[in-house]
């Protein structure tokens, strides 16, 4: 079954503009103390049309109604519903087997392409859905409610790989790769190395110019999607003496000589391939430089800030998935003649987790909307990722506990969500890196 959404041209809707005070021409006579006081006084509240009032202007304005972070456009709501159905009908039957075998079912990847979920923000003329950034976040969240492994595959492909092409690639590279990435070829983002994790710019992979090609030598570690990917965004330095200013991004096809050296055996998200890569005299055409030579560091920094919102969405979906698995059990099983979910101690626990999930979701949606509006979002993205990863751990741990011995078995998904959640505090910036980012930006604001 093909789940391809019919997406309308995205139309951004803004919240209503704040009421503005009229500015009258200054009088030419000297200002009296009373006039100065009047000029400095705040505007009278009664003169402002409040969104909770009954003003016909407010009531009739469609924009005035868009005040909730849960308010989605028609296209976004349709996307979420379609992905939810896809996850239940296509992904869910395969989750257990993929986890046990530690492989991603090729049919799931094909299904993601056929459903139009691998080019969410890609322009329609290049084969994509041309949807909003929040649409991509909703896709990631809904997939994670069923399987965080499938979610991160889709996340990295959309929020990292496709976004790098859209924002930084030449027109020729966009025309060549974006249609393929939207329809059949999986992408991966190759930054981390053995000696460069949180210190990403300590990378040692080299790229030397030789005629009309660059020759790449080195290795990468912890590369998501690398087991199935056909397109690799590889960060390498063209001049180590320049430090991070020598880092450049290259588009490398698998057939150019990329070697998958080892597939990691992981605690969680087992179906998602995480591999070491080797590059031995891999020749890459000069025109496959993505962006400018020596500006790869800028690409990496900017794209990872955006990618953190994607990981936050994955963790929100994971937390919600664990919650959805455990809650029905609480109202089916009885102990001492009472449903487990009716004991006050249990009520307090699941109420708190529900609050935590909602708060993490709102942090994530807010960061996504800020990014869409072109406003600063780095601090909010770090907050969303940090908190969502914490909530995912709490929610999945509680889910196992609530279900007791059953939750500890592989007969139900609770234990898998618990294993899957831990990666949220590690990849695309550890929790300590998020705290450091938040603190740095707060200090900047308050020092000024």
Short mmCIF file of C-alpha atoms in Angstrom, two decimals:
data_model
loop_
_atom_site.label_atom_id
_atom_site.label_comp_id
_atom_site.label_asym_id
_atom_site.label_seq_id
_atom_site.Cartn_x
_atom_site.Cartn_y
_atom_site.Cartn_z
CA UNK A 1 0.00 0.00 0.00
CA UNK A 2 1.32 3.46 -0.93
CA UNK A 3 0.69 6.28 1.52
CA UNK A 4 1.62 9.32 -0.56
CA UNK A 5 0.08 12.52 0.82
CA UNK A 6 -1.45 15.13 -1.43
CA UNK A 7 0.21 18.20 -0.02
CA UNK A 8 -0.97 21.71 -0.77
CA UNK A 9 1.40 24.58 -1.28
CA UNK A 10 2.53 25.46 2.26
CA UNK A 11 1.16 28.82 3.41
CA UNK A 12 2.75 30.28 6.49
CA UNK A 13 0.31 31.82 8.89
CA UNK A 14 1.43 34.33 11.48
CA UNK A 15 0.08 35.15 14.86
CA UNK A 16 -1.82 38.48 15.01
CA UNK A 17 0.33 41.55 15.17
CA UNK A 18 0.43 43.27 18.56
CA UNK A 19 -1.59 46.43 18.89
CA UNK A 20 0.51 49.48 18.19
CA UNK A 21 0.28 52.83 19.86
CA UNK A 22 -0.38 55.78 17.64
CA UNK A 23 2.54 58.19 17.42
CA UNK A 24 1.37 61.72 17.06
CA UNK A 25 3.54 64.61 15.79
CA UNK A 26 5.35 66.36 18.57
CA UNK A 27 3.96 69.71 19.59
CA UNK A 28 6.32 72.60 19.21
CA UNK A 29 5.72 73.99 22.71
CA UNK A 30 7.96 73.00 25.70
CA UNK A 31 6.95 69.74 27.35
CA UNK A 32 5.38 70.05 30.79
CA UNK A 33 6.02 67.45 33.57
CA UNK A 34 2.45 66.19 33.11
CA UNK A 35 3.02 65.75 29.39
CA UNK A 36 6.25 63.85 29.99
CA UNK A 37 4.51 61.55 32.48
CA UNK A 38 1.68 60.95 30.03
CA UNK A 39 4.14 60.14 27.23
CA UNK A 40 5.99 57.61 29.39
CA UNK A 41 2.86 55.92 30.72
CA UNK A 42 2.02 52.46 29.31
CA UNK A 43 -0.87 52.28 26.86
CA UNK A 44 -4.29 51.70 28.35
CA UNK A 45 -5.09 48.01 28.29
CA UNK A 46 -8.69 48.65 27.37
CA UNK A 47 -7.57 49.99 24.01
CA UNK A 48 -5.96 46.69 23.05
CA UNK A 49 -7.99 43.96 21.34
CA UNK A 50 -7.24 40.87 23.38
CA UNK A 51 -7.27 37.45 21.81
CA UNK A 52 -9.59 36.20 24.58
CA UNK A 53 -12.12 38.97 24.01
CA UNK A 54 -15.25 38.96 21.87
CA UNK A 55 -14.12 41.63 19.41
CA UNK A 56 -15.51 40.86 15.96
CA UNK A 57 -12.10 41.68 14.50
CA UNK A 58 -10.43 39.05 16.69
CA UNK A 59 -13.28 36.59 16.28
CA UNK A 60 -13.23 36.84 12.50
CA UNK A 61 -9.47 36.74 12.13
CA UNK A 62 -8.16 33.28 11.26
CA UNK A 63 -4.69 34.40 12.27
CA UNK A 64 -5.85 35.37 15.73
CA UNK A 65 -6.88 31.77 16.37
CA UNK A 66 -3.38 30.40 15.72
CA UNK A 67 -2.19 30.78 19.27
CA UNK A 68 -1.50 27.19 20.34
CA UNK A 69 1.67 25.27 19.63
CA UNK A 70 -0.62 22.33 18.94
CA UNK A 71 -2.34 24.28 16.17
CA UNK A 72 -1.28 22.71 12.89
CA UNK A 73 -1.96 23.69 9.33
CA UNK A 74 -4.19 21.43 7.27
CA UNK A 75 -1.13 19.98 5.52
CA UNK A 76 0.68 19.34 8.81
CA UNK A 77 -2.33 17.61 10.36
CA UNK A 78 -2.76 15.48 7.26
CA UNK A 79 0.93 14.56 7.33
CA UNK A 80 0.76 13.52 10.97
CA UNK A 81 -2.30 11.35 10.45
CA UNK A 82 -0.82 9.69 7.39
CA UNK A 83 2.49 8.91 9.13
CA UNK A 84 0.70 7.56 12.18
CA UNK A 85 -1.20 5.14 9.95
CA UNK A 86 1.95 4.19 8.04
CA UNK A 87 3.80 3.50 11.29
CA UNK A 88 1.03 1.28 12.63
CA UNK A 89 0.36 -0.64 9.44
CA UNK A 90 3.79 -0.90 7.80
CA UNK A 91 6.39 -0.50 10.55
CA UNK A 92 4.80 -1.99 13.66
CA UNK A 93 4.51 -5.58 12.35
CA UNK A 94 8.27 -5.63 11.68
CA UNK A 95 9.60 -3.90 14.81
CA UNK A 96 10.37 -6.97 16.91
CA UNK A 97 12.06 -8.88 14.10
CA UNK A 98 14.17 -5.89 13.05
CA UNK A 99 15.28 -5.37 16.65
CA UNK A 100 16.17 -9.04 17.15
CA UNK A 101 18.10 -9.30 13.85
CA UNK A 102 19.57 -5.77 14.16
CA UNK A 103 18.68 -5.00 10.55
CA UNK A 104 16.41 -2.51 8.86
CA UNK A 105 13.87 -4.26 6.65
CA UNK A 106 14.36 -2.99 3.06
CA UNK A 107 10.58 -2.96 2.67
CA UNK A 108 10.33 -0.34 5.41
CA UNK A 109 12.85 1.90 3.66
CA UNK A 110 11.01 1.47 0.35
CA UNK A 111 7.77 2.28 2.12
CA UNK A 112 9.20 5.52 3.50
CA UNK A 113 10.19 6.61 0.00
CA UNK A 114 6.86 5.56 -1.51
CA UNK A 115 4.98 7.44 1.20
CA UNK A 116 6.85 10.65 0.36
CA UNK A 117 8.53 10.81 3.76
CA UNK A 118 12.13 11.04 2.55
CA UNK A 119 11.90 14.48 1.02
CA UNK A 120 9.55 16.26 3.40
CA UNK A 121 10.95 19.76 2.88
CA UNK A 122 12.39 19.15 -0.58
CA UNK A 123 10.81 21.37 -3.28
CA UNK A 124 8.06 19.73 -5.32
CA UNK A 125 9.91 20.33 -8.58
CA UNK A 126 12.72 18.16 -7.22
CA UNK A 127 10.41 15.35 -6.19
CA UNK A 128 9.73 16.32 -2.59
CA UNK A 129 6.63 17.11 -0.55
CA UNK A 130 7.61 20.78 -0.09
CA UNK A 131 6.19 20.71 3.43
CA UNK A 132 7.12 22.72 6.52
CA UNK A 133 9.93 21.98 8.95
CA UNK A 134 7.35 21.18 11.61
CA UNK A 135 5.94 18.58 9.21
CA UNK A 136 9.33 16.85 9.25
CA UNK A 137 9.32 17.02 13.06
CA UNK A 138 5.86 15.45 13.16
CA UNK A 139 7.03 12.65 10.87
CA UNK A 140 9.96 11.89 13.19
CA UNK A 141 7.76 11.99 16.30
CA UNK A 142 5.05 9.70 14.90
CA UNK A 143 7.54 7.13 13.64
CA UNK A 144 9.30 7.10 17.03
CA UNK A 145 6.04 6.24 18.78
CA UNK A 146 6.29 2.87 17.04
CA UNK A 147 10.04 2.41 16.37
CA UNK A 148 12.77 4.96 17.19
CA UNK A 149 15.12 3.08 14.81
CA UNK A 150 12.97 3.88 11.79
CA UNK A 151 12.47 7.38 13.15
CA UNK A 152 16.19 8.19 13.31
CA UNK A 153 16.75 6.81 9.80
CA UNK A 154 14.13 9.23 8.49
CA UNK A 155 15.36 12.04 10.75
CA UNK A 156 19.00 11.98 9.64
CA UNK A 157 17.98 11.70 6.00
CA UNK A 158 15.60 14.69 6.19
CA UNK A 159 16.91 17.14 8.79
CA UNK A 160 20.63 16.63 8.09
CA UNK A 161 21.29 15.28 4.60
CA UNK A 162 18.45 16.86 2.62
CA UNK A 163 18.76 20.14 4.49
CA UNK A 164 22.48 20.42 3.76
CA UNK A 165 21.77 19.97 0.06
CA UNK A 166 18.91 22.48 0.07
CA UNK A 167 20.83 25.19 1.92
CA UNK A 168 24.40 24.82 0.70
CA UNK A 169 24.68 22.74 -2.48
CA UNK A 170 25.22 24.18 -5.94
CA UNK A 171 22.26 24.08 -8.31
CA UNK A 172 23.91 21.23 -10.20
CA UNK A 173 24.24 19.12 -7.03
CA UNK A 174 20.67 19.92 -6.00
CA UNK A 175 19.33 18.89 -9.40
CA UNK A 176 21.35 15.67 -9.37
CA UNK A 177 20.88 14.46 -5.79
CA UNK A 178 17.68 15.84 -4.27
CA UNK A 179 15.34 13.92 -6.62
CA UNK A 180 17.26 10.71 -5.85
CA UNK A 181 17.19 11.38 -2.11
CA UNK A 182 13.43 11.93 -2.29
CA UNK A 183 12.72 8.77 -4.24
CA UNK A 184 15.25 5.97 -3.78
CA UNK A 185 18.69 6.74 -2.30
CA UNK A 186 19.33 6.93 1.44
CA UNK A 187 21.79 9.50 2.76
CA UNK A 188 24.07 9.75 5.79
CA UNK A 189 26.07 12.46 7.54
CA UNK A 190 29.74 11.58 8.15
CA UNK A 191 31.32 13.86 10.74
CA UNK A 192 32.38 11.85 13.82
CA UNK A 193 35.71 10.06 14.07
CA UNK A 194 37.56 8.08 16.73
CA UNK A 195 39.26 11.24 18.02
CA UNK A 196 36.46 13.70 17.31
CA UNK A 197 33.18 13.17 19.11
CA UNK A 198 31.95 16.20 21.04
CA UNK A 199 35.09 17.96 19.74
CA UNK A 200 33.86 17.42 16.19
CA UNK A 201 36.46 19.65 14.58
CA UNK A 202 39.37 17.53 15.74
CA UNK A 203 38.72 15.34 12.72
CA UNK A 204 41.70 13.90 10.83
CA UNK A 205 40.21 12.66 7.54
CA UNK A 206 42.15 14.33 4.71
CA UNK A 207 41.12 15.49 1.26
CA UNK A 208 43.91 16.42 -1.14
CA UNK A 209 43.34 18.09 -4.49
CA UNK A 210 44.67 16.10 -7.41
CA UNK A 211 43.79 17.61 -10.77
CA UNK A 212 40.02 17.70 -11.12
CA UNK A 213 39.44 15.37 -8.16
CA UNK A 214 39.91 15.35 -4.40
CA UNK A 215 41.43 12.21 -2.92
CA UNK A 216 39.97 11.34 0.49
CA UNK A 217 41.76 9.21 3.08
CA UNK A 218 40.65 8.51 6.62
CA UNK A 219 37.87 6.92 8.62
CA UNK A 220 34.57 7.78 10.30
CA UNK A 221 32.75 6.28 13.28
CA UNK A 222 29.19 6.15 14.61
CA UNK A 223 27.66 6.97 11.23
CA UNK A 224 23.87 6.50 11.24
CA UNK A 225 22.32 4.97 8.07
CA UNK A 226 25.74 4.05 6.70
CA UNK A 227 24.89 0.38 6.27
CA UNK A 228 22.16 1.13 3.72
CA UNK A 229 23.16 4.57 2.44
CA UNK A 230 24.09 5.39 -1.15
CA UNK A 231 24.98 9.05 -0.60
CA UNK A 232 27.54 10.13 2.01
CA UNK A 233 28.17 13.71 3.17
CA UNK A 234 31.80 13.45 4.24
CA UNK A 235 33.61 16.12 6.23
CA UNK A 236 37.36 16.20 5.67
CA UNK A 237 40.12 18.76 6.01
CA UNK A 238 41.88 20.08 2.92
CA UNK A 239 44.57 21.78 5.03
CA UNK A 240 45.25 20.68 8.63
CA UNK A 241 47.34 23.81 9.25
CA UNK A 242 44.15 25.90 8.99
CA UNK A 243 42.41 24.02 11.79
CA UNK A 244 38.64 24.06 11.54
CA UNK A 245 38.86 26.50 8.61
CA UNK A 246 40.24 23.69 6.47
CA UNK A 247 37.18 21.48 6.94
CA UNK A 248 35.18 20.92 3.76
CA UNK A 249 32.04 18.92 2.96
CA UNK A 250 32.07 16.45 0.05
CA UNK A 251 29.29 14.47 -1.62
CA UNK A 252 30.54 10.91 -1.97
CA UNK A 253 28.65 8.10 -3.71
CA UNK A 254 29.03 4.58 -2.34
CA UNK A 255 30.39 3.33 -5.65
CA UNK A 256 33.27 5.80 -5.45
CA UNK A 257 34.89 3.40 -2.99
CA UNK A 258 33.33 3.93 0.44
CA UNK A 259 34.04 0.88 2.60
CA UNK A 260 31.78 -0.10 5.51
CA UNK A 261 34.36 -1.45 7.94
CA UNK A 262 32.26 -2.49 10.93
CA UNK A 263 28.65 -2.42 12.06
CA UNK A 264 28.30 -1.61 15.74
CA UNK A 265 26.28 -3.89 18.03
CA UNK A 266 24.29 -1.50 20.18
CA UNK A 267 22.19 -1.35 23.32
CA UNK A 268 19.24 0.24 21.53
CA UNK A 269 17.96 1.44 18.15
CA UNK A 270 19.41 -1.84 16.90
CA UNK A 271 17.69 -1.82 13.52
CA UNK A 272 19.34 1.50 12.71
CA UNK A 273 22.75 0.83 11.19
CA UNK A 274 25.67 2.53 12.94
CA UNK A 275 28.95 1.76 11.20
CA UNK A 276 32.60 2.62 10.88
CA UNK A 277 33.63 3.80 7.43
CA UNK A 278 36.99 3.70 5.66
CA UNK A 279 38.13 5.97 2.85
CA UNK A 280 41.24 4.73 1.06
CA UNK A 281 42.23 6.97 -1.86
CA UNK A 282 38.58 7.66 -2.65
CA UNK A 283 38.49 9.97 -5.66
CA UNK A 284 35.72 12.55 -5.58
CA UNK A 285 35.05 14.98 -8.45
CA UNK A 286 35.94 18.55 -7.65
CA UNK A 287 32.37 19.63 -8.40
CA UNK A 288 31.20 17.41 -5.53
CA UNK A 289 32.42 19.92 -2.98
CA UNK A 290 29.25 20.94 -1.15
CA UNK A 291 29.32 24.60 -0.26
CA UNK A 292 32.66 26.39 -0.20
CA UNK A 293 36.07 24.88 0.39
CA UNK A 294 37.01 25.44 4.02
CA UNK A 295 33.43 26.23 5.11
CA UNK A 296 32.44 22.72 6.16
CA UNK A 297 32.63 23.68 9.82
CA UNK A 298 29.93 26.30 9.29
CA UNK A 299 27.68 23.73 7.61
CA UNK A 300 28.19 21.24 10.43
CA UNK A 301 27.48 23.72 13.22
CA UNK A 302 24.36 25.15 11.65
CA UNK A 303 22.89 21.83 10.57
CA UNK A 304 23.47 20.11 13.92
CA UNK A 305 21.63 22.93 15.68
CA UNK A 306 18.64 22.15 13.49
CA UNK A 307 19.15 18.40 13.82
CA UNK A 308 18.81 18.61 17.59
CA UNK A 309 15.15 19.50 17.15
CA UNK A 310 14.77 16.29 15.19
CA UNK A 311 16.30 14.24 18.00
CA UNK A 312 14.04 16.02 20.48
CA UNK A 313 11.06 14.94 18.37
CA UNK A 314 12.36 11.38 18.31
CA UNK A 315 12.60 11.36 22.10
CA UNK A 316 9.12 12.87 22.49
CA UNK A 317 7.70 10.18 20.22
CA UNK A 318 9.59 7.49 22.11
CA UNK A 319 8.27 8.73 25.47
CA UNK A 320 4.72 8.86 24.12
CA UNK A 321 5.08 5.39 22.65
CA UNK A 322 6.19 3.93 25.98
CA UNK A 323 3.36 5.75 27.75
CA UNK A 324 0.81 4.46 25.24
CA UNK A 325 2.01 0.87 25.76
CA UNK A 326 1.90 0.99 29.56
CA UNK A 327 -1.24 2.98 30.36
CA UNK A 328 -3.82 0.49 29.04
CA UNK A 329 -2.18 -2.22 31.16
CA UNK A 330 -2.80 -0.15 34.29
CA UNK A 331 -6.53 -0.29 33.62
CA UNK A 332 -6.61 -3.98 32.79
CA UNK A 333 -4.65 -5.56 35.62
CA UNK A 334 -6.01 -5.70 39.16
CA UNK A 335 -4.19 -6.17 42.42
CA UNK A 336 -5.97 -6.41 45.80
CA UNK A 337 -9.22 -6.14 43.89
CA UNK A 338 -8.38 -2.72 42.44
CA UNK A 339 -7.14 -1.66 39.02
CA UNK A 340 -3.48 -0.70 39.24
CA UNK A 341 -4.20 2.62 37.59
CA UNK A 342 -6.66 3.57 40.33
CA UNK A 343 -4.14 3.49 43.16
CA UNK A 344 -3.31 7.08 44.07
CA UNK A 345 0.44 6.47 44.06
CA UNK A 346 0.17 5.24 40.46
CA UNK A 347 -2.09 8.12 39.47
CA UNK A 348 0.50 10.60 40.64
CA UNK A 349 3.23 8.85 38.66
CA UNK A 350 1.47 8.67 35.32
CA UNK A 351 0.06 12.18 35.72
CA UNK A 352 3.60 13.49 36.20
CA UNK A 353 4.91 11.62 33.17
CA UNK A 354 2.05 13.02 31.09
CA UNK A 355 3.05 16.54 32.17
CA UNK A 356 6.69 15.83 31.33
CA UNK A 357 5.84 14.55 27.84
CA UNK A 358 3.63 17.54 27.12
CA UNK A 359 6.33 19.97 28.27
CA UNK A 360 8.95 18.25 26.10
CA UNK A 361 6.62 18.33 23.10
CA UNK A 362 5.94 22.03 23.54
CA UNK A 363 9.66 22.80 23.83
CA UNK A 364 10.22 20.86 20.62
CA UNK A 365 7.38 22.45 18.65
CA UNK A 366 8.42 25.91 19.84
CA UNK A 367 12.00 25.39 18.65
CA UNK A 368 10.68 24.14 15.31
CA UNK A 369 8.41 27.15 14.84
CA UNK A 370 11.21 29.56 15.77
CA UNK A 371 13.42 27.90 13.16
CA UNK A 372 10.66 28.20 10.54
CA UNK A 373 10.19 31.89 11.31
CA UNK A 374 13.89 32.60 10.87
CA UNK A 375 14.29 33.59 14.53
CA UNK A 376 17.16 32.52 16.83
CA UNK A 377 16.51 28.97 17.98
CA UNK A 378 19.86 27.49 19.06
CA UNK A 379 19.17 27.80 22.80
CA UNK A 380 15.61 26.51 22.42
CA UNK A 381 16.80 23.57 20.31
CA UNK A 382 19.35 22.62 22.96
CA UNK A 383 16.70 22.90 25.68
CA UNK A 384 14.29 20.75 23.70
CA UNK A 385 16.84 18.01 23.03
CA UNK A 386 18.13 18.02 26.60
CA UNK A 387 14.73 17.87 28.23
CA UNK A 388 13.13 15.48 25.74
CA UNK A 389 15.96 12.98 26.22
CA UNK A 390 15.51 13.20 30.00
CA UNK A 391 11.78 12.70 29.70
CA UNK A 392 12.25 9.73 27.36
CA UNK A 393 14.39 8.03 30.01
CA UNK A 394 11.88 8.71 32.78
CA UNK A 395 8.83 7.70 30.75
CA UNK A 396 10.29 4.46 29.38
CA UNK A 397 11.70 3.48 32.78
CA UNK A 398 8.33 4.07 34.43
CA UNK A 399 6.58 2.11 31.68
CA UNK A 400 8.68 -0.96 32.47
CA UNK A 401 8.03 -0.56 36.19
CA UNK A 402 4.28 -0.04 35.75
CA UNK A 403 3.99 -3.25 33.75
CA UNK A 404 6.03 -5.22 36.29
CA UNK A 405 7.43 -8.54 35.15
CA UNK A 406 5.61 -8.30 31.83
CA UNK A 407 7.34 -5.01 31.11
CA UNK A 408 10.71 -6.64 31.68
CA UNK A 409 10.11 -9.22 28.94
CA UNK A 410 10.39 -8.85 25.20
CA UNK A 411 6.75 -9.78 24.79
CA UNK A 412 5.83 -6.08 25.00
CA UNK A 413 7.65 -3.02 23.57
CA UNK A 414 8.29 -1.31 26.91
CA UNK A 415 11.77 -2.79 27.38
CA UNK A 416 12.74 -1.83 23.83
CA UNK A 417 11.73 1.79 24.39
CA UNK A 418 13.83 1.69 27.56
CA UNK A 419 16.88 0.47 25.62
CA UNK A 420 16.29 2.88 22.76
CA UNK A 421 15.98 5.99 24.91
CA UNK A 422 19.58 6.17 26.14
CA UNK A 423 21.00 7.31 22.82
CA UNK A 424 19.01 10.55 23.11
CA UNK A 425 21.44 11.93 25.66
CA UNK A 426 24.44 11.02 23.51
CA UNK A 427 24.12 11.67 19.79
CA UNK A 428 23.94 15.03 18.02
CA UNK A 429 25.45 16.61 21.12
CA UNK A 430 25.57 15.03 24.57
CA UNK A 431 23.47 16.38 27.41
CA UNK A 432 26.52 18.15 28.82
CA UNK A 433 27.10 19.84 25.47
CA UNK A 434 23.46 21.00 25.47
CA UNK A 435 23.84 22.41 28.98
CA UNK A 436 27.03 24.18 27.96
CA UNK A 437 25.32 25.65 24.90
CA UNK A 438 22.36 26.87 26.98
CA UNK A 439 24.63 28.35 29.64
CA UNK A 440 26.80 30.13 27.09
CA UNK A 441 23.79 31.76 25.43
CA UNK A 442 22.26 32.72 28.78
CA UNK A 443 25.53 34.29 29.89
CA UNK A 444 25.69 36.26 26.67
CA UNK A 445 22.18 37.62 27.20
CA UNK A 446 22.74 38.62 30.82
CA UNK A 447 26.25 40.01 30.36
CA UNK A 448 24.90 42.38 27.75
#
